[in-house]
CSV table of C-alpha atoms and ligand atoms in Angstrom, one decimal:
chain,number,residue,atom,x,y,z
N,111,UNK,CA,248.1,63.5,225.7
N,112,UNK,CA,251.8,63.5,224.8
N,113,UNK,CA,252.4,64.8,221.3
N,114,UNK,CA,255.6,65.0,219.2
N,115,UNK,CA,255.9,67.3,216.2
N,116,UNK,CA,258.7,66.3,213.9
N,117,UNK,CA,260.4,69.2,212.1
N,118,UNK,CA,261.8,72.6,212.8
N,119,UNK,CA,260.4,75.1,210.4
N,120,UNK,CA,257.6,77.7,210.3
N,121,UNK,CA,255.1,74.9,209.5
N,122,UNK,CA,256.1,73.0,212.7
N,123,UNK,CA,256.0,76.2,214.8
N,124,UNK,CA,252.5,76.8,213.5
N,125,UNK,CA,251.5,73.2,214.3
N,126,UNK,CA,252.8,73.6,217.9
N,127,UNK,CA,250.9,76.9,218.1
N,128,UNK,CA,247.6,75.3,217.0
N,129,UNK,CA,248.0,72.3,219.3
N,130,UNK,CA,248.6,74.6,222.3
N,131,UNK,CA,245.7,76.9,221.3
N,132,UNK,CA,243.4,73.9,221.0
N,133,UNK,CA,244.6,72.3,224.3
N,134,UNK,CA,243.9,75.6,226.1
N,135,UNK,CA,240.2,75.2,225.3
N,136,UNK,CA,240.0,71.4,226.0
N,137,UNK,CA,240.0,69.4,229.2
N,138,UNK,CA,242.9,67.3,228.1
N,139,UNK,CA,246.4,68.1,229.3
N,140,UNK,CA,248.9,68.5,226.5
N,141,UNK,CA,252.6,67.6,226.8
N,142,UNK,CA,254.2,68.8,223.7
N,143,UNK,CA,257.6,68.0,222.2
N,144,UNK,CA,259.3,69.2,218.9
N,145,UNK,CA,262.2,67.5,217.2
N,146,UNK,CA,264.2,69.5,216.5
N,147,UNK,CA,261.8,72.4,216.9
N,148,UNK,CA,263.3,76.0,216.8
N,149,UNK,CA,263.5,79.0,219.1
N,150,UNK,CA,259.9,79.7,218.4
N,151,UNK,CA,258.7,76.4,219.6
N,152,UNK,CA,260.5,76.6,223.0
N,153,UNK,CA,257.7,78.5,224.6
N,154,UNK,CA,255.2,75.9,223.4
N,155,UNK,CA,257.0,72.6,223.6
N,156,UNK,CA,260.1,70.9,224.8
N,157,UNK,CA,262.6,70.8,222.0
N,158,UNK,CA,264.5,67.6,221.5
N,159,UNK,CA,267.8,67.9,219.8
N,160,UNK,CA,267.1,65.4,217.1
N,161,UNK,CA,267.1,66.2,213.4
N,162,UNK,CA,263.9,65.3,211.5
N,163,UNK,CA,265.8,62.8,209.4
N,164,UNK,CA,267.3,60.8,212.3
N,165,UNK,CA,264.8,58.0,212.2
N,166,UNK,CA,266.3,55.7,214.8
N,167,UNK,CA,266.7,58.5,217.3
N,168,UNK,CA,263.2,59.7,216.7
N,169,UNK,CA,261.9,56.2,217.2
N,170,UNK,CA,263.8,55.9,220.5
N,171,UNK,CA,262.5,59.3,221.7
N,172,UNK,CA,258.9,58.3,221.0
N,173,UNK,CA,259.6,55.3,223.3
N,174,UNK,CA,261.5,57.3,226.0
N,175,UNK,CA,259.0,60.1,226.2
N,176,UNK,CA,256.0,57.7,225.8
N,177,UNK,CA,254.5,59.7,223.0
N,178,UNK,CA,250.9,59.1,222.2
N,179,UNK,CA,250.8,60.8,218.8
N,180,UNK,CA,253.6,61.9,216.4
N,181,UNK,CA,252.8,64.5,213.8
N,182,UNK,CA,255.3,64.4,211.0
N,183,UNK,CA,255.9,67.8,209.3
N,184,UNK,CA,258.5,67.4,206.5
N,185,UNK,CA,258.6,65.1,203.5
N,186,UNK,CA,262.0,63.5,204.1
N,187,UNK,CA,261.1,61.4,207.2
N,188,UNK,CA,257.8,60.4,205.5
N,189,UNK,CA,259.6,59.2,202.4
N,190,UNK,CA,262.1,57.4,204.6
N,191,UNK,CA,259.3,55.5,206.4
N,192,UNK,CA,259.1,57.1,209.8
N,193,UNK,CA,255.3,56.7,209.9
N,194,UNK,CA,255.7,53.0,209.0
N,195,UNK,CA,258.3,52.4,211.7
N,196,UNK,CA,256.3,54.2,214.5
N,197,UNK,CA,253.2,52.2,213.5
N,198,UNK,CA,255.2,49.0,213.7
N,199,UNK,CA,256.2,50.1,217.2
N,200,UNK,CA,252.4,50.4,218.0
N,201,UNK,CA,252.5,54.2,218.1
N,202,UNK,CA,249.9,56.5,216.7
N,203,UNK,CA,251.1,58.7,213.8
N,204,UNK,CA,249.7,61.5,211.7
N,205,UNK,CA,251.3,61.0,208.3
N,206,UNK,CA,251.3,58.6,205.4
N,207,UNK,CA,253.4,55.4,204.9
N,208,UNK,CA,256.4,55.7,202.7
N,209,UNK,CA,254.5,53.8,200.0
N,210,UNK,CA,251.6,56.3,200.1
N,211,UNK,CA,254.0,59.3,200.4
N,212,UNK,CA,255.4,58.4,197.0
N,213,UNK,CA,252.7,60.7,195.7
N,214,UNK,CA,255.3,63.4,196.7
N,215,UNK,CA,258.6,61.5,196.7
N,216,UNK,CA,258.2,60.2,193.1
N,217,UNK,CA,256.6,62.5,190.6
N,218,UNK,CA,256.7,59.6,188.1
N,219,UNK,CA,254.6,57.5,190.5
N,220,UNK,CA,252.2,60.4,191.1
N,221,UNK,CA,251.7,60.8,187.3
N,222,UNK,CA,251.0,57.1,187.0
N,223,UNK,CA,248.4,57.2,189.8
N,224,UNK,CA,246.8,60.2,188.1
N,225,UNK,CA,246.7,58.5,184.8
N,226,UNK,CA,245.1,55.4,186.2
N,227,UNK,CA,242.6,57.4,188.2
N,228,UNK,CA,241.8,59.8,185.3
N,229,UNK,CA,242.8,62.9,187.2
N,230,UNK,CA,243.5,66.0,185.2
N,231,UNK,CA,247.2,66.9,185.0
N,232,UNK,CA,249.7,68.4,182.5
N,233,UNK,CA,250.7,66.0,179.7
N,234,UNK,CA,254.2,64.7,180.4
N,235,UNK,CA,256.7,61.9,179.9
N,236,UNK,CA,259.2,60.3,182.2
N,237,UNK,CA,262.9,59.6,181.4
N,238,UNK,CA,265.9,58.1,182.9
N,239,UNK,CA,268.1,58.5,179.7
N,240,UNK,CA,269.1,61.7,178.0
N,241,UNK,CA,268.5,60.8,174.3
N,242,UNK,CA,264.8,60.1,174.5
N,243,UNK,CA,264.3,63.1,176.8
N,244,UNK,CA,266.0,65.3,174.2
N,245,UNK,CA,263.9,63.8,171.4
N,246,UNK,CA,260.7,64.5,173.4
N,247,UNK,CA,261.8,68.1,174.1
N,248,UNK,CA,262.5,68.6,170.4
N,249,UNK,CA,259.1,67.3,169.4
N,250,UNK,CA,257.1,69.5,171.9
N,251,UNK,CA,256.1,73.1,172.0
N,252,UNK,CA,257.8,75.6,174.4
N,253,UNK,CA,257.6,76.6,177.1
N,254,UNK,CA,258.3,73.3,178.9
N,255,UNK,CA,258.7,72.3,182.5
N,256,UNK,CA,261.5,69.9,183.5
N,257,UNK,CA,261.0,68.2,186.8
N,258,UNK,CA,263.2,65.9,188.9
N,259,UNK,CA,261.0,63.0,189.9
N,260,UNK,CA,262.5,62.7,193.4
N,261,UNK,CA,262.6,65.1,196.4
N,262,UNK,CA,264.6,68.2,195.7
N,263,UNK,CA,263.6,70.6,198.4
N,264,UNK,CA,261.7,72.9,196.1
N,265,UNK,CA,264.5,73.1,193.5
N,266,UNK,CA,263.2,70.2,191.3
N,267,UNK,CA,260.9,72.0,188.9
N,268,UNK,CA,262.3,74.4,186.3
N,269,UNK,CA,260.0,76.3,183.9
N,270,UNK,CA,261.9,76.6,180.6
N,271,UNK,CA,261.0,79.3,178.1
N,272,UNK,CA,262.8,77.5,175.3
N,273,UNK,CA,263.6,74.0,174.1
N,274,UNK,CA,267.3,74.7,174.4
N,275,UNK,CA,266.9,75.7,178.1
N,276,UNK,CA,264.8,72.5,178.7
N,277,UNK,CA,267.5,70.4,177.0
N,278,UNK,CA,270.2,72.0,179.2
N,279,UNK,CA,268.2,71.4,182.4
N,280,UNK,CA,267.5,67.8,181.4
N,281,UNK,CA,271.2,67.2,180.7
N,282,UNK,CA,272.2,68.7,184.1
N,283,UNK,CA,269.6,66.8,186.1
N,284,UNK,CA,270.3,63.4,184.4
N,285,UNK,CA,274.0,64.2,184.9
N,286,UNK,CA,273.4,64.4,188.7
N,287,UNK,CA,273.1,68.1,189.4
N,288,UNK,CA,270.3,67.2,192.0
N,289,UNK,CA,271.8,63.9,193.0
N,290,UNK,CA,269.6,60.9,192.9
N,291,UNK,CA,266.4,63.1,192.8
N,292,UNK,CA,267.0,64.0,189.2
N,293,UNK,CA,268.2,60.7,187.8
N,294,UNK,CA,264.6,60.2,186.8
N,295,UNK,CA,262.9,63.3,185.3
N,296,UNK,CA,259.6,64.4,183.8
N,297,UNK,CA,259.2,66.8,180.9
N,298,UNK,CA,255.9,68.4,181.2
N,299,UNK,CA,253.6,70.7,179.3
N,300,UNK,CA,253.5,74.3,180.6
N,301,UNK,CA,250.1,75.3,182.1
N,302,UNK,CA,249.1,79.0,182.3
N,303,UNK,CA,246.6,79.8,185.0
N,304,UNK,CA,246.3,80.7,188.6
N,305,UNK,CA,247.8,78.4,191.2
N,306,UNK,CA,245.9,77.1,194.2
N,307,UNK,CA,247.0,74.9,197.2
N,308,UNK,CA,244.3,72.7,198.4
N,309,UNK,CA,244.9,70.4,201.4
N,310,UNK,CA,242.7,67.5,202.4
N,311,UNK,CA,242.6,65.6,205.7
N,312,UNK,CA,242.0,61.9,205.1
N,313,UNK,CA,242.0,58.6,206.9
N,314,UNK,CA,242.5,56.9,203.5
N,315,UNK,CA,238.8,56.6,202.8
N,316,UNK,CA,237.1,59.8,203.7
N,317,UNK,CA,238.4,63.3,203.0
N,318,UNK,CA,237.7,66.8,204.3
N,319,UNK,CA,239.2,69.7,202.5
N,320,UNK,CA,240.7,72.8,204.2
N,321,UNK,CA,240.1,76.3,202.8
N,322,UNK,CA,242.2,76.9,199.7
N,323,UNK,CA,245.4,78.9,200.1
N,324,UNK,CA,247.7,80.6,197.6
N,325,UNK,CA,251.4,80.3,197.8
N,326,UNK,CA,253.9,82.8,196.3
N,327,UNK,CA,256.7,80.6,194.8
N,328,UNK,CA,258.8,83.3,193.1
N,329,UNK,CA,261.4,85.2,195.1
N,330,UNK,CA,260.5,88.6,193.7
N,331,UNK,CA,257.6,91.0,193.9
N,332,UNK,CA,255.2,90.7,190.9
N,333,UNK,CA,256.0,86.9,190.8
N,334,UNK,CA,259.4,87.4,189.3
N,335,UNK,CA,262.8,85.7,189.9
N,336,UNK,CA,263.6,82.1,190.8
N,337,UNK,CA,261.2,79.6,192.4
N,338,UNK,CA,261.6,79.2,196.2
N,339,UNK,CA,260.0,77.1,198.9
N,340,UNK,CA,257.4,79.9,199.1
N,341,UNK,CA,257.7,83.6,200.0
N,342,UNK,CA,254.2,84.0,201.4
N,343,UNK,CA,250.7,82.7,201.4
N,344,UNK,CA,247.2,83.7,202.2
N,345,UNK,CA,243.7,82.3,202.7
N,346,UNK,CA,240.9,82.2,201.9
N,347,UNK,CA,241.2,82.6,198.1
N,348,UNK,CA,238.4,84.3,196.2
N,349,UNK,CA,238.5,82.0,193.1
N,350,UNK,CA,238.1,78.9,195.3
N,351,UNK,CA,234.3,78.8,195.3
N,352,UNK,CA,232.5,76.0,197.0
N,353,UNK,CA,231.7,74.7,193.6
N,354,UNK,CA,235.4,74.6,192.5
N,355,UNK,CA,236.4,72.9,195.8
N,356,UNK,CA,233.6,70.3,195.3
N,357,UNK,CA,235.0,69.6,191.9
N,358,UNK,CA,238.6,69.4,193.2
N,359,UNK,CA,237.3,66.9,195.8
N,360,UNK,CA,235.5,64.7,193.4
N,361,UNK,CA,237.9,64.9,190.4
N,362,UNK,CA,241.2,64.9,192.3
N,363,UNK,CA,241.1,63.8,195.9
N,364,UNK,CA,238.6,61.0,195.8
N,365,UNK,CA,239.9,59.2,192.7
N,366,UNK,CA,243.6,59.6,193.8
N,367,UNK,CA,242.9,58.3,197.3
N,368,UNK,CA,240.9,55.4,195.9
N,369,UNK,CA,243.7,54.5,193.5
N,370,UNK,CA,246.4,54.7,196.3
N,371,UNK,CA,244.2,52.5,198.6
N,372,UNK,CA,243.7,50.0,195.8
N,373,UNK,CA,247.5,49.6,195.7
N,374,UNK,CA,247.5,48.3,199.2
N,375,UNK,CA,248.6,51.2,201.4
N,376,UNK,CA,245.8,53.7,202.0
N,377,UNK,CA,246.9,57.3,202.4
N,378,UNK,CA,246.5,58.7,205.9
N,379,UNK,CA,247.3,62.2,206.9
N,380,UNK,CA,247.1,65.4,205.0
N,381,UNK,CA,247.3,65.4,201.2
N,382,UNK,CA,248.3,68.6,199.5
N,383,UNK,CA,247.4,69.2,195.9
N,384,UNK,CA,249.2,71.9,194.1
N,385,UNK,CA,246.8,72.9,191.3
N,386,UNK,CA,246.7,75.1,188.3
N,387,UNK,CA,243.2,76.6,187.8
N,388,UNK,CA,243.0,77.0,184.0
N,389,UNK,CA,241.2,80.1,182.5
N,390,UNK,CA,238.1,77.9,181.8
N,391,UNK,CA,238.0,77.0,185.5
N,392,UNK,CA,239.3,73.4,185.2
N,393,UNK,CA,241.7,72.3,187.9
N,394,UNK,CA,244.9,70.5,186.8
N,395,UNK,CA,247.3,68.9,189.2
N,396,UNK,CA,250.9,70.2,189.2
N,397,UNK,CA,252.1,68.1,192.1
N,398,UNK,CA,251.1,66.4,195.3
N,399,UNK,CA,252.8,66.8,198.7
N,400,UNK,CA,252.4,64.2,201.4
N,401,UNK,CA,252.3,66.8,204.2
N,402,UNK,CA,251.2,70.3,205.2
N,403,UNK,CA,252.5,73.1,203.0
N,404,UNK,CA,255.0,75.6,204.2
N,405,UNK,CA,254.1,78.5,204.4
N,406,UNK,CA,250.4,77.5,203.7
N,407,UNK,CA,250.1,76.0,207.2
N,408,UNK,CA,251.1,79.4,208.7
N,409,UNK,CA,247.9,80.9,207.3
N,410,UNK,CA,245.6,77.8,207.4
N,411,UNK,CA,245.9,77.0,211.1
N,412,UNK,CA,245.4,80.6,212.4
N,413,UNK,CA,242.4,81.0,210.0
N,414,UNK,CA,240.6,77.8,211.0
N,415,UNK,CA,238.5,77.7,214.1
N,416,UNK,CA,239.8,76.3,217.3
N,417,UNK,CA,239.7,72.5,217.6
N,418,UNK,CA,241.2,71.8,214.2
N,419,UNK,CA,244.1,69.8,215.6
N,420,UNK,CA,241.6,67.3,217.1
N,421,UNK,CA,241.2,66.0,213.5
N,422,UNK,CA,244.9,65.3,213.4
N,423,UNK,CA,244.8,63.4,216.7
N,424,UNK,CA,241.6,61.4,215.7
N,425,UNK,CA,243.1,60.4,212.3
N,426,UNK,CA,246.3,59.4,213.9
N,427,UNK,CA,244.5,57.4,216.5
N,428,UNK,CA,242.2,55.7,214.0
N,429,UNK,CA,239.1,57.1,215.5
N,430,UNK,CA,238.1,59.9,213.1
N,431,UNK,CA,234.6,60.7,212.3
N,432,UNK,CA,234.6,63.5,209.8
N,433,UNK,CA,232.2,66.4,210.5
N,434,UNK,CA,228.8,65.2,209.4
N,435,UNK,CA,227.7,66.3,205.9
N,436,UNK,CA,230.6,68.6,205.8
N,437,UNK,CA,233.2,68.2,203.1
N,438,UNK,CA,234.9,71.5,203.8
N,439,UNK,CA,236.3,73.2,206.8
N,440,UNK,CA,235.7,76.9,206.6
N,441,UNK,CA,238.1,79.7,207.6
N,442,UNK,CA,236.7,82.0,210.3
N,443,UNK,CA,239.0,84.8,209.5
N,444,UNK,CA,241.5,85.8,206.8
N,445,UNK,CA,245.3,85.2,207.2
N,446,UNK,CA,248.3,86.4,205.2
N,447,UNK,CA,251.8,85.3,205.9
N,448,UNK,CA,255.0,87.1,204.7
N,449,UNK,CA,258.2,85.2,204.6
N,450,UNK,CA,261.4,86.9,205.7
N,451,UNK,CA,264.3,85.2,204.1
N,452,UNK,CA,268.0,85.6,204.4
N,453,UNK,CA,270.1,87.5,201.9
N,454,UNK,CA,271.1,85.1,199.1
N,455,UNK,CA,268.0,82.8,199.4
N,456,UNK,CA,267.3,80.4,197.7
N,457,UNK,CA,270.8,79.8,196.2
N,458,UNK,CA,273.2,80.8,198.9
N,459,UNK,CA,271.5,82.1,202.0
N,460,UNK,CA,273.6,84.0,204.6
N,461,UNK,CA,273.7,82.6,208.2
N,462,UNK,CA,274.5,83.9,211.6
N,463,UNK,CA,273.1,87.4,211.2
N,464,UNK,CA,271.8,89.0,214.5
N,465,UNK,CA,268.0,89.6,214.6
N,466,UNK,CA,266.0,92.4,216.2
N,467,UNK,CA,262.6,90.9,217.0
N,468,UNK,CA,260.0,93.2,218.6
N,469,UNK,CA,257.9,91.7,221.4
N,470,UNK,CA,254.5,90.2,220.8
N,471,UNK,CA,253.0,93.2,222.6
N,472,UNK,CA,254.8,95.6,220.3
N,473,UNK,CA,253.7,93.7,217.1
N,474,UNK,CA,250.0,93.6,218.1
N,475,UNK,CA,247.4,90.9,218.7
N,476,UNK,CA,246.6,90.5,215.0
N,477,UNK,CA,250.2,89.2,214.3
N,478,UNK,CA,251.8,85.8,214.9
N,479,UNK,CA,255.5,85.5,214.2
N,480,UNK,CA,256.4,81.9,213.3
N,481,UNK,CA,260.1,81.1,213.4
N,482,UNK,CA,261.7,79.1,210.6
N,483,UNK,CA,265.4,79.5,210.2
N,484,UNK,CA,266.5,81.0,213.5
N,485,UNK,CA,268.8,79.9,216.4
N,486,UNK,CA,270.1,81.3,219.6
N,487,UNK,CA,273.8,81.8,220.0
N,488,UNK,CA,275.6,80.9,223.2
N,489,UNK,CA,274.8,84.4,224.6
N,490,UNK,CA,271.1,83.9,223.9
N,491,UNK,CA,271.0,86.2,220.9
N,492,UNK,CA,268.6,85.3,218.1
N,493,UNK,CA,270.4,84.8,214.8
N,494,UNK,CA,269.5,83.7,211.3
N,495,UNK,CA,270.1,80.1,210.4
N,496,UNK,CA,269.7,80.7,206.6
N,497,UNK,CA,266.9,80.1,204.2
N,498,UNK,CA,263.5,81.3,205.3
N,499,UNK,CA,263.9,82.9,208.7
N,500,UNK,CA,260.4,83.9,209.8
N,501,UNK,CA,256.9,83.6,208.5
N,502,UNK,CA,255.0,86.6,209.7
N,503,UNK,CA,251.2,86.0,209.8
N,504,UNK,CA,248.7,88.8,210.0
N,505,UNK,CA,245.0,88.2,210.7
N,506,UNK,CA,242.0,90.2,209.8
N,507,UNK,CA,238.4,90.2,208.8
N,508,UNK,CA,239.4,90.1,205.1
N,509,UNK,CA,242.6,89.5,203.1
N,510,UNK,CA,243.5,93.2,202.7
N,511,UNK,CA,243.3,93.8,206.4
N,512,UNK,CA,245.4,90.6,207.2
N,513,UNK,CA,247.9,91.7,204.5
N,514,UNK,CA,248.3,95.1,206.1
N,515,UNK,CA,248.9,93.5,209.5
N,516,UNK,CA,251.5,91.1,208.1
N,517,UNK,CA,253.4,93.7,206.2
N,518,UNK,CA,253.5,96.2,209.1
N,519,UNK,CA,255.0,93.5,211.3
N,520,UNK,CA,257.4,92.2,208.6
N,521,UNK,CA,258.7,95.8,208.3
N,522,UNK,CA,259.5,96.0,212.0
N,523,UNK,CA,261.5,92.8,212.3
N,524,UNK,CA,265.0,93.6,211.5
N,525,UNK,CA,268.1,91.7,210.3
N,526,UNK,CA,270.7,92.6,207.8
N,527,UNK,CA,269.9,91.2,204.4
N,528,UNK,CA,266.2,90.7,205.1
N,529,UNK,CA,264.6,89.6,201.8
N,530,UNK,CA,260.9,89.7,201.4
N,531,UNK,CA,257.9,90.5,199.3
N,532,UNK,CA,255.6,93.4,200.1
N,533,UNK,CA,253.0,92.1,197.7
N,534,UNK,CA,251.8,88.8,199.2
N,535,UNK,CA,248.1,88.3,198.3
N,536,UNK,CA,248.3,90.9,195.5
N,537,UNK,CA,245.8,88.9,193.4
N,538,UNK,CA,243.2,88.9,196.2
N,539,UNK,CA,243.7,92.5,197.0
N,540,UNK,CA,243.2,93.3,193.4
N,541,UNK,CA,240.0,91.2,193.4
N,542,UNK,CA,238.8,93.0,196.5
N,543,UNK,CA,239.5,96.4,194.9
N,544,UNK,CA,237.6,95.3,191.7
N,545,UNK,CA,234.6,94.0,193.7
O,871,LIG,P1,256.1,71.5,191.5
O,871,LIG,O1,257.3,71.2,192.4
O,871,LIG,O2,255.8,70.5,190.5
O,871,LIG,O3,254.9,72.1,192.3
O,871,LIG,O4,256.6,72.8,190.7
O,871,LIG,C1,257.0,74.0,191.4
O,871,LIG,C2,256.4,75.2,190.7
O,871,LIG,O5,256.7,75.3,189.3
O,871,LIG,C3,254.8,75.2,190.7
O,871,LIG,O6,254.3,75.7,191.9
O,871,LIG,C4,254.6,76.1,189.5
O,871,LIG,O7,254.7,77.5,189.9
O,871,LIG,C5,255.6,75.7,188.6
O,871,LIG,N1,255.1,74.7,187.7
O,871,LIG,C6,255.3,73.3,187.9
O,871,LIG,N2,254.7,72.6,186.9
O,871,LIG,C7,254.2,73.5,186.0
O,871,LIG,C8,253.5,73.4,184.8
O,871,LIG,N3,253.2,72.3,184.2
O,871,LIG,N4,253.1,74.6,184.2
O,871,LIG,C9,253.4,75.8,184.8
O,871,LIG,N5,254.1,75.9,185.9
O,871,LIG,C10,254.5,74.8,186.5
O,872,LIG,N1,254.6,75.8,199.8
O,872,LIG,C1,254.9,74.7,199.0
O,872,LIG,C2,255.2,73.5,199.7
O,872,LIG,O1,255.0,73.4,200.9
O,872,LIG,O2,255.7,72.6,199.1
């Protein structure tokens, strides 16, 4: 099989890693490409120098390299219709149509789908004009969350302690601070609970959930500082009992997928629900993503048993039969990933800094280093490309052991300005200590 992974971050490195791992224990040959990939994918795949947003070039590459299956990592090409175009060309794709991907690319649309499907989510209202937005803010209790409706690369949601702050953010967004993405915005009730990332594989009709993961959105230890794309993640998560996951499946995934299908373009691929688990145990949806999470993928794929990527191929090829009577895939080990970001992330990340990366043998067998923002200079020296630089995954029998492996390796990878959290999975470690 000839497979193309679109994207070049830690998530896509993890997808290439899992595809290779699974191919090693299968009788099928795998020829793997990544576009654009990164220095980490070069040992697993042939990197094609095509940005993930260059749709025409990607389409041409799929033809030239006679790709059997394209797996689309990031949201931008999905929202732009890459999956639709490749399907029009008669090619198998893992990833939703642009219409179905609106669950991520338009938060206003996602809210509308949830309202119709009766899915629990924070109370909110949508605005394209400032005056009614300011009126709404004045009439509602603080804190409030102001969210750009469109894709804003993780910068679109601002938790505002006061109404004044919410009004300032609304003014800025509608004034164009996030470009088109913020020309429509949502003002939303603040929910106080524990966040959970739950991903489901689906062919538009049936759905199988992956183990729950927990992301660490804030830049600083103790969940302080600005929101980022994610500074670390772990799985499995203690609060995600089978009972809670069954409820998330029946109250969130099934009704949303039914509603999207009823609108004419069934959702195929992986659907990511960002949830707030309220103190009474009720799950409430914060957002949907039309793709694998980053960095959740860097813990989910190593924690899941071999053979996981066959589901992606089968869904893409339209021949999926979900595991019989199994609505959940279970992790066979714990995984914790620590993100190493560049100095200045997320606002103004530094680039071009030389990296000292120990070898795999030096880091140990319980560690996988996924590249995200790295490149090789003309002399072959590894350097930072800004943003999130690595995602360092540690594995273990339980979360504390996996966290220890991840942190020890994160400590040993060196570059000037390395910015990271030493407390990824702190909630789970606390729970383990209390048990
Ligand atoms: P979103 O892009 O909608 O997932 O928002 C990004 C992050 O902002 C979430 O992961 C939460 O940490 C936070 N957030 C978003 N909406 C809310 C909300 N209604 N209440 C509390 N926190 C929120
Ligand atoms: N980790 C959050 C995301 O992928 O959007």
